[in-house]
Amino acid sequence: MQKYILVLPAKLKKHLVGLFIVLTSLVNTAANAAVSPIPLLVEQCLRFDFPTLAIDPSLDSKTNAITLERQLIGFFNINDRIKYYRHFPLSYADRELLLQCQLYLADELALYLDSVPFQSLQFSLAKNQQPQMSALLTRINHLSKSSMSPKLKAQLHTAQAAFKQEISTQALSLNIADSSCQISELGTVSISRDFNGTLASYLIKQDNEQCRKRVWQAYQSRASGKNKLALTTIKQLRQQQAIEAGFASYSKYRLQRQMLHSPELVEQFLLTQTDNIAIAPWNIGSELANAPSTKVSKINSTQWLVLVEKELLAFEVRFDWIDNKIIRVWHRNRLLGDIYLSESNKVAVKPIRQPVVGQQFGQIELSFPTELAKYQQQKQAIKAISTAITKLAKGQQFYLLNTISETDDSSNLDALWLENWLADRMLPQVKDGSREAVLQLYSEQLNVFRAKIAVNLYRAHQQKNSFVPHQQFYLSFGKYWDKTEDAPYTFSAIVYQGPLYYQKLWQQKVAEYIYQSTKNCQDQAAVFDMLVVNEASNSIETVLKMLLGSPVTVDSLIKRIQHAFDAQNKHPSSCTFLRQ
């Protein structure tokens, strides 16, 4: 039986989407509609029109790029605002409105990327050898090449959602048949305050390691059966995407524009970071429970931000407190934007609007508890303020240069560097054997093992023979997992990040190396300018060359990171930054 696909003209499609959204919005009550900003945002979404005129060939490419930037800034802002509102608990109707608007913008963008005006700009930028224009062309090419056909995208998103749903909703029922593995009082499962019936509580309270291992392994297998079809579908779609782009595997395709630009380089890095910590995942709960925690002084979050401001003056970054809820951020004489403060039980950072030099200032919301009483709270607060400051301080006049990094695995280096910088000044040093030190060691090795699983999963079949998962598990944890074939079904990032799962650990190590190599330089503001602001649009290779004092290949950087913090060289004392 033949199937037919109805292709609608763009204008008709837009009107139909608008009609759907209007009908959906009718389910809102009058009271809800009066207070919800969503309907107005959706109306702006539907009214946005992408440019239809080709660029002016009589003008230079930079002028045309600036003109295009001004035409598209509305699209970027609407898209960012949608992402911001999706952080909040919304009614079903509002969620549907935002989803339909997001899908509509994505489809319209895909059409625009294939249009004559956009392709004309690409050809024009290719002739311009200025660093900023070359960097912009790189982002534009990445944006256009990352688009997928609607059918392929729908299949992929459906499979990813199904995979994530099974992992997040499947709960292990602690119906333990073996009486020797029950946490019991007089032969029955305890319901005392010490045991709450959860997996985490069981792993902490159970003294028998074999029982802990059996229960942990059963939990890891909870979604493997139901998710096999979803993962197989995702692998097939990703492999099809890679082959159509001319690559033998999705791992090679996904890594080709990264700093670690091949599966072999990723494996080389992960091998240097593999360390047998002799703590199996089923034992980490009891290890943490028995380890002493690192103490910090309690502090009000507003007072803490005042201390942060004093440290940031080293980079010539200052705060203007409009009131106790709004901070206006400046770098020298440049207004970066506003940080809106809100109270929450958890630390969170929510970008609202991206700053673009010459176009608009930035807006970011930071949520803090009233009091930062624990080490982890203050560490998360440092992470949040570092993210906020680095997002606001980017010094480009093009949105894409401020939001899309040259490579995915260098996108967060500036924030992680600042995080290291602030933590060294505002947090106590964690001691070996402390809860925080044990957790860091375990988290790193879990990331190493999962990254190995992810990059291998998306390799061509003939390249997988040398990879033995249970041996790699032993190298990190000193114990064997009986069914490591369940490993790909234990974390949802494997279907979203895929081969790029390594990037978090990689960027943490590179940022730490940059910090240790430059922390004794007198001119810290120059380090901030080079790594965070980067007004000259320097490539990551140029930035590393300037910061580390000599040209750096990826292979040599892996080796530098491996050996830089050995016991005899844990804290380099010399400044390698050329502009001291």
XYZ file of C-alpha atoms in Angstrom:
580
model
C 0.000 0.000 0.000
C 1.476 3.356 -1.022
C 1.856 6.153 1.502
C 1.724 9.812 0.561
C 3.205 12.798 2.376
C 1.326 16.072 2.081
C 3.710 19.004 1.651
C 2.109 22.313 2.603
C 3.182 25.754 1.377
C 5.063 27.691 4.060
C 2.371 30.359 4.510
C -0.430 27.813 4.776
C 1.620 25.780 7.217
C 2.171 28.882 9.353
C -1.544 29.660 9.428
C -2.399 26.076 10.388
C 0.156 26.089 13.215
C -1.254 29.393 14.395
C -4.796 28.012 14.326
C -3.701 24.989 16.352
C -2.045 27.178 18.970
C -5.048 29.467 19.224
C -7.369 26.482 19.707
C -5.043 24.990 22.285
C -4.897 28.247 24.209
C -8.694 28.235 24.574
C -8.387 25.570 27.260
C -6.762 28.162 29.513
C -9.123 29.721 31.970
C -9.609 33.480 31.859
C -7.789 33.835 35.169
C -4.806 31.815 33.986
C -4.615 33.669 30.684
C -4.570 36.966 32.560
C -1.381 36.101 34.443
C 0.458 33.804 32.042
C 3.037 35.392 29.725
C 2.937 32.344 27.444
C 0.128 33.427 25.044
C 1.863 36.753 24.322
C 5.173 34.989 23.714
C 3.510 32.513 21.358
C 1.897 35.375 19.462
C 5.342 36.948 18.986
C 6.626 33.562 17.885
C 4.016 33.223 15.137
C 4.461 36.773 13.915
C 8.204 36.441 13.412
C 9.253 36.329 9.752
C 12.682 35.257 8.598
C 14.458 37.573 6.112
C 13.423 36.992 2.497
C 15.754 39.389 0.648
C 19.183 38.284 -0.531
C 22.233 40.122 0.825
C 23.481 43.219 -0.955
C 26.493 42.173 -3.079
C 27.711 45.782 -3.185
C 28.376 45.683 0.578
C 31.152 43.827 2.393
C 30.410 40.530 4.125
C 30.735 41.931 7.659
C 28.118 44.619 6.963
C 25.780 41.996 5.563
C 26.419 39.757 8.569
C 25.535 42.605 10.955
C 22.359 43.309 8.971
C 21.379 39.650 9.195
C 22.143 39.668 12.926
C 19.702 42.529 13.468
C 17.044 40.717 11.462
C 17.452 37.450 13.386
C 17.920 38.786 16.934
C 14.150 38.596 17.483
C 14.159 34.897 16.591
C 17.058 34.205 18.953
C 15.376 36.078 21.817
C 12.041 34.294 21.380
C 13.783 30.933 21.278
C 15.772 31.739 24.450
C 12.655 32.948 26.241
C 10.874 29.686 25.406
C 13.763 27.730 26.940
C 13.608 29.953 30.025
C 9.892 29.389 30.624
C 10.261 25.628 30.166
C 12.202 25.608 33.471
C 8.992 26.403 35.346
C 6.038 24.216 36.341
C 3.422 25.088 33.713
C -0.126 24.087 32.993
C -0.668 21.438 30.338
C -2.026 24.080 27.956
C 0.991 26.359 28.388
C 3.405 23.470 27.916
C 1.656 22.543 24.669
C 1.783 26.162 23.476
C 5.528 26.389 24.108
C 6.190 23.022 22.488
C 4.257 23.903 19.341
C 5.986 27.270 19.146
C 9.396 25.637 19.561
C 8.648 23.097 16.840
C 7.366 25.825 14.545
C 10.528 27.920 14.982
C 12.728 24.864 14.419
C 10.928 24.044 11.159
C 11.072 27.654 9.965
C 14.785 27.838 10.785
C 15.435 24.651 8.807
C 13.686 26.195 5.803
C 15.676 29.394 6.158
C 18.994 27.515 6.310
C 18.214 26.220 2.800
C 17.174 29.643 1.472
C 19.027 31.830 -1.022
C 19.686 34.728 1.430
C 21.343 32.426 3.933
C 23.464 30.601 1.374
C 24.484 33.921 -0.172
C 25.821 35.006 3.213
C 27.780 31.761 3.537
C 29.456 32.315 0.173
C 30.231 35.922 1.081
C 31.775 35.013 4.445
C 33.929 32.324 2.835
C 35.768 35.082 0.947
C 36.499 37.073 4.119
C 39.694 36.059 5.920
C 39.159 38.118 9.082
C 39.239 35.927 12.266
C 35.797 37.093 13.366
C 34.215 36.348 9.992
C 35.934 32.967 9.780
C 34.659 32.118 13.252
C 31.144 33.204 12.301
C 31.245 31.093 9.137
C 32.278 28.074 11.221
C 29.222 28.526 13.465
C 26.907 29.083 10.505
C 28.176 25.938 8.776
C 27.735 23.978 11.998
C 24.189 25.282 12.341
C 23.240 24.389 8.788
C 24.858 20.936 8.868
C 23.260 19.987 12.187
C 19.726 20.189 10.795
C 17.965 16.875 10.146
C 14.997 15.906 8.022
C 11.673 16.242 9.899
C 10.998 12.504 9.586
C 14.421 11.480 10.924
C 14.203 14.067 13.698
C 10.754 12.861 14.771
C 11.872 9.217 14.885
C 14.987 10.117 16.867
C 13.173 12.303 19.409
C 10.488 9.655 19.936
C 13.073 6.942 20.605
C 15.099 9.219 22.914
C 12.009 10.161 24.915
C 11.016 6.503 25.278
C 14.530 5.599 26.450
C 14.619 8.408 29.018
C 11.115 7.598 30.259
C 12.007 3.989 31.054
C 15.153 4.979 32.948
C 13.442 7.707 34.962
C 10.256 5.830 35.854
C 11.431 2.255 36.347
C 11.862 1.756 40.084
C 13.357 -1.295 41.725
C 11.015 -2.996 44.157
C 13.041 -4.240 47.092
C 11.281 -7.584 47.322
C 14.315 -9.593 48.367
C 13.556 -13.305 48.385
C 16.874 -14.332 49.934
C 16.391 -13.883 53.664
C 20.137 -13.518 54.198
C 20.049 -10.303 52.147
C 17.122 -8.722 53.954
C 17.716 -5.867 56.347
C 15.714 -7.404 59.120
C 14.619 -7.314 62.671
C 13.572 -10.805 63.835
C 13.515 -12.023 60.202
C 11.385 -9.247 58.685
C 12.367 -6.210 56.668
C 13.009 -3.324 58.990
C 10.713 -0.312 58.790
C 12.690 1.667 61.353
C 14.005 5.185 60.846
C 17.344 3.776 59.734
C 15.952 2.125 56.594
C 13.412 3.844 54.358
C 12.961 1.140 51.739
C 14.917 2.890 48.966
C 17.873 1.518 47.040
C 20.235 4.167 48.419
C 19.207 3.400 51.978
C 19.597 -0.344 51.392
C 23.121 0.037 49.988
C 24.140 2.109 52.999
C 22.578 -0.099 55.669
C 23.345 -3.529 54.207
C 26.587 -4.898 55.694
C 26.914 -7.818 53.263
C 28.759 -6.669 50.107
C 27.468 -9.547 47.972
C 23.900 -8.564 48.830
C 24.645 -4.955 47.949
C 26.148 -6.055 44.636
C 23.159 -8.252 43.718
C 20.642 -5.517 44.458
C 22.700 -2.840 42.648
C 23.061 -5.050 39.557
C 19.327 -5.747 39.549
C 18.673 -2.001 39.617
C 21.043 -1.390 36.703
C 19.121 -3.993 34.668
C 15.738 -2.409 35.313
C 15.348 -0.770 31.880
C 17.543 -2.932 29.642
C 14.731 -5.134 28.350
C 12.262 -2.384 27.512
C 14.900 -0.053 26.080
C 16.594 -2.434 23.637
C 14.296 -1.470 20.768
C 14.659 2.261 21.484
C 18.471 2.063 21.649
C 18.653 -0.063 18.494
C 16.510 2.501 16.672
C 18.702 5.383 17.857
C 21.888 3.608 16.801
C 20.464 2.887 13.353
C 19.307 6.487 12.849
C 22.641 7.868 14.005
C 24.545 5.463 11.765
C 22.366 6.503 8.818
C 23.135 10.148 9.610
C 26.875 9.407 9.667
C 26.864 7.440 6.400
C 24.926 10.196 4.624
C 27.612 12.635 5.788
C 30.383 10.352 4.475
C 31.603 8.754 7.729
C 31.983 5.093 8.664
C 30.454 5.505 12.126
C 28.509 8.011 14.164
C 31.405 8.302 16.627
C 33.702 9.487 13.821
C 31.017 11.801 12.454
C 30.177 13.359 15.833
C 33.799 13.828 16.891
C 35.223 15.212 13.653
C 34.786 18.878 14.666
C 35.829 18.465 18.321
C 39.134 19.126 20.047
C 39.365 15.359 20.533
C 38.492 14.784 16.911
C 38.542 10.978 16.710
C 37.447 7.980 18.805
C 41.115 7.081 19.212
C 41.927 10.452 20.819
C 38.951 10.140 23.164
C 40.108 6.683 24.211
C 43.661 7.966 24.672
C 42.433 10.685 27.018
C 40.134 8.328 28.934
C 42.984 5.838 29.384
C 45.131 8.545 31.011
C 42.264 9.337 33.393
C 41.536 5.723 34.353
C 42.471 5.099 37.975
C 41.565 2.121 40.159
C 39.904 3.743 43.179
C 38.928 0.347 44.650
C 35.395 1.561 45.422
C 32.645 -0.301 43.571
C 29.368 1.521 42.836
C 27.486 -0.745 45.243
C 29.910 0.326 48.022
C 30.007 4.084 47.420
C 27.003 4.772 49.696
C 28.600 3.224 52.763
C 31.972 4.846 51.922
C 30.369 8.292 51.802
C 28.323 7.661 54.928
C 31.465 6.826 56.892
C 33.633 9.652 55.516
C 33.868 12.999 57.356
C 32.383 15.983 55.516
C 34.257 19.205 54.791
C 32.986 21.986 57.032
C 32.215 25.509 55.821
C 30.922 28.592 57.615
C 27.252 29.334 57.088
C 26.609 32.521 55.175
C 23.631 34.436 53.864
C 23.474 34.172 50.055
C 23.403 37.978 49.627
C 26.483 38.369 51.826
C 28.125 35.577 49.840
C 27.522 37.472 46.569
C 29.184 40.549 48.097
C 32.273 38.406 48.741
C 32.144 37.134 45.159
C 32.087 40.705 43.876
C 35.270 41.514 45.813
C 37.053 38.592 44.155
C 35.792 39.517 40.673
C 37.354 42.974 40.958
C 40.616 41.260 39.975
C 39.100 40.981 36.477
C 37.681 44.541 36.631
C 34.178 43.080 36.930
C 31.911 44.995 39.314
C 28.322 44.861 40.558
C 25.771 47.654 40.842
C 23.095 46.556 43.298
C 19.862 48.054 41.946
C 18.067 46.498 44.921
C 18.365 43.215 46.778
C 16.906 41.361 43.786
C 18.764 42.834 40.791
C 22.508 43.077 40.163
C 23.767 45.122 37.222
C 27.085 43.684 36.015
C 29.880 45.748 34.451
C 33.242 44.824 32.932
C 35.352 47.968 33.001
C 33.052 50.501 31.309
C 30.957 47.950 29.408
C 27.519 47.100 30.737
C 27.130 43.318 30.509
C 23.568 42.933 31.735
C 21.422 42.125 34.752
C 21.308 39.207 37.165
C 17.893 38.664 38.759
C 18.012 36.980 42.155
C 15.313 34.637 43.451
C 14.971 32.303 46.433
C 14.871 28.548 45.956
C 15.790 25.419 47.857
C 18.286 24.580 45.122
C 20.947 26.634 43.380
C 20.027 27.234 39.729
C 21.053 29.474 36.826
C 18.529 30.285 34.078
C 19.621 32.388 31.065
C 16.871 34.712 29.834
C 18.528 36.797 27.124
C 21.977 36.464 25.566
C 24.137 39.613 25.460
C 25.285 40.711 22.001
C 27.752 43.620 21.826
C 26.150 46.571 20.073
C 22.707 44.910 20.073
C 21.478 44.083 23.568
C 22.473 43.440 27.162
C 22.132 40.054 28.842
C 19.639 38.825 31.425
C 20.131 35.840 33.744
C 18.189 34.562 36.737
C 20.082 33.085 39.685
C 18.253 31.102 42.363
C 19.825 30.545 45.778
C 18.705 29.258 49.176
C 18.532 32.034 51.758
C 21.532 30.507 53.512
C 24.469 28.572 52.086
C 25.260 26.220 54.941
C 27.007 23.231 53.329
C 30.103 22.705 51.226
C 28.138 21.351 48.269
C 25.754 24.320 48.369
C 28.618 26.801 48.197
C 30.298 24.781 45.465
C 27.085 24.810 43.417
C 26.734 28.549 44.039
C 30.249 29.114 42.674
C 29.372 27.044 39.623
C 26.204 29.095 39.057
C 27.825 32.528 39.414
C 30.732 31.415 37.181
C 28.272 30.372 34.482
C 26.371 33.656 34.792
C 29.455 35.892 34.632
C 31.049 34.104 31.680
C 27.792 34.159 29.714
C 27.377 37.883 30.310
C 31.021 38.769 29.607
C 31.393 37.266 26.127
C 32.543 40.067 23.877
C 31.187 39.232 20.427
C 28.839 41.287 18.247
C 27.202 38.174 16.801
C 24.759 35.984 18.707
C 26.098 32.758 17.206
C 29.652 33.547 18.329
C 28.429 34.100 21.887
C 26.298 30.958 22.040
C 27.900 28.327 19.798
C 31.485 27.397 20.624
C 34.101 26.472 18.084
C 33.834 22.912 19.411
C 31.341 21.295 21.789
C 34.153 20.008 23.982
C 35.529 23.517 24.586
C 32.175 25.264 25.141
C 32.443 25.486 28.930
C 36.181 26.021 29.478
C 35.783 29.657 30.520
C 33.121 28.953 33.160
C 35.048 25.960 34.542
C 38.250 28.019 34.722
C 36.427 30.755 36.672
C 34.882 28.081 38.880
C 38.381 26.814 39.750
C 39.533 30.397 40.327
C 36.715 31.262 42.748
C 36.737 27.893 44.535
C 40.438 28.292 45.325
C 39.646 31.580 47.077
C 36.258 30.895 48.658
C 36.198 27.213 49.618
C 38.399 25.242 52.017
C 40.694 22.623 50.518
C 39.132 19.163 50.732
C 41.242 16.573 52.532
C 41.996 13.088 51.227
C 39.416 10.660 52.572
C 36.783 13.333 53.113
C 33.273 12.832 51.771
C 33.865 15.440 49.058
C 37.198 13.917 47.987
C 35.744 10.396 47.809
C 32.732 11.633 45.831
C 34.976 13.455 43.342
C 37.141 10.370 42.779
C 34.101 8.162 42.283
C 32.310 10.631 39.980
C 35.377 10.941 37.762
C 35.747 7.189 37.346
C 32.035 6.749 36.679
C 32.320 9.405 33.958
C 35.403 7.690 32.527
C 33.672 4.307 32.324
C 30.451 5.698 30.855
C 32.382 7.750 28.297
C 34.151 4.579 27.139
C 30.789 2.809 26.812
C 29.283 5.726 24.860
C 32.065 6.228 22.317
C 32.284 2.471 21.693
C 28.523 2.042 21.274
C 28.444 4.313 18.217
C 31.556 2.900 16.516
C 31.421 0.680 13.449
C 30.869 -2.975 14.391
C 34.294 -4.113 13.209
C 36.009 -1.615 15.526
C 34.421 -2.919 18.743
C 36.216 -6.245 19.060
C 39.057 -4.899 21.224
C 36.732 -3.240 23.757
C 35.924 -5.404 26.790
C 33.479 -3.576 29.112
C 33.952 -5.713 32.232
C 37.731 -5.198 32.087
C 37.270 -1.427 31.759
C 34.904 -1.495 34.749
C 37.530 -3.324 36.813
C 40.245 -0.823 35.854
C 38.219 1.990 37.446
C 36.550 0.318 40.422
C 38.618 -2.752 41.276
C 35.553 -5.031 41.124
C 33.734 -6.904 38.350
C 30.190 -6.168 37.196
C 28.619 -9.479 36.185
C 26.452 -7.994 33.410
C 28.250 -5.000 31.902
C 26.085 -5.466 28.795
C 23.480 -3.527 30.810
C 25.787 -0.488 31.031
C 24.371 1.383 27.982
C 20.885 1.201 29.503
C 21.789 2.898 32.793
C 22.101 6.589 31.794
C 19.987 8.627 29.392
C 22.911 10.838 28.259
C 24.089 7.968 26.063
C 21.218 8.688 23.636
C 21.544 12.488 23.806
C 25.272 13.255 24.103
C 26.375 9.926 22.657
C 30.112 9.899 21.830
C 30.453 13.388 23.361
C 29.811 12.079 26.872
C 33.538 12.517 27.613
C 33.372 16.290 27.173
C 32.435 17.167 30.763
C 35.490 15.396 32.189
C 37.745 16.658 29.381
C 36.776 20.285 29.933
C 37.158 19.964 33.695
C 40.717 18.712 33.246
C 41.665 21.303 30.608
C 40.188 24.138 32.691
C 42.037 22.950 35.796
C 45.284 22.788 33.821
C 44.749 26.332 32.476
C 44.030 27.582 35.983
C 47.087 25.947 37.536
C 49.274 27.245 34.688
C 48.080 30.852 34.984
C 47.038 31.336 38.632
C 50.375 32.918 39.598
C 50.313 35.436 36.756
C 50.105 39.008 37.989
C 47.624 40.190 35.350
C 44.598 37.984 35.971
C 42.395 40.460 34.085
C 44.359 39.633 30.916
C 43.649 35.915 31.418
C 39.945 36.756 31.807
C 40.011 38.874 28.638
C 41.681 36.148 26.600
C 39.639 33.166 27.776
C 36.220 34.647 28.621
C 35.727 37.889 26.665
C 37.805 36.861 23.605
C 36.859 40.029 21.714
C 39.253 39.113 18.899
C 37.387 35.843 18.212
C 40.581 33.818 18.576
C 40.393 30.083 17.911
C 40.761 27.651 20.795
C 44.256 26.772 19.538
C 45.300 30.447 19.673
C 43.776 30.912 23.124
C 45.636 27.881 24.488
C 48.874 29.027 22.867
C 48.581 32.426 24.543
C 47.579 31.021 27.933
C 50.046 28.137 28.070
C 53.003 29.870 26.479
C 53.609 27.649 23.452
C 51.714 25.920 20.624
C 49.703 22.978 21.946
C 48.555 19.934 20.001
C 45.710 17.825 21.372
C 48.054 14.878 21.869
C 50.525 16.980 23.855
C 47.685 18.552 25.878
C 46.470 15.090 26.905
C 49.991 14.254 28.097
C 50.392 17.593 29.877
C 47.133 17.067 31.759
C 48.169 13.515 32.668
C 51.504 14.502 34.200
C 50.972 18.095 35.352
C 49.481 17.235 38.733
C 51.614 14.325 39.824
C 52.623 14.466 43.480
C 55.979 16.092 42.661
C 54.381 18.682 40.373
C 50.882 19.135 41.765
C 50.934 22.915 41.886
C 53.030 24.497 39.127
C 54.589 27.689 40.471
C 55.646 29.400 37.249
C 53.374 31.602 35.148
C 53.303 30.470 31.526
C 50.972 33.206 30.250
C 52.859 35.262 27.641
C 51.186 38.582 28.512
C 52.138 38.926 32.168
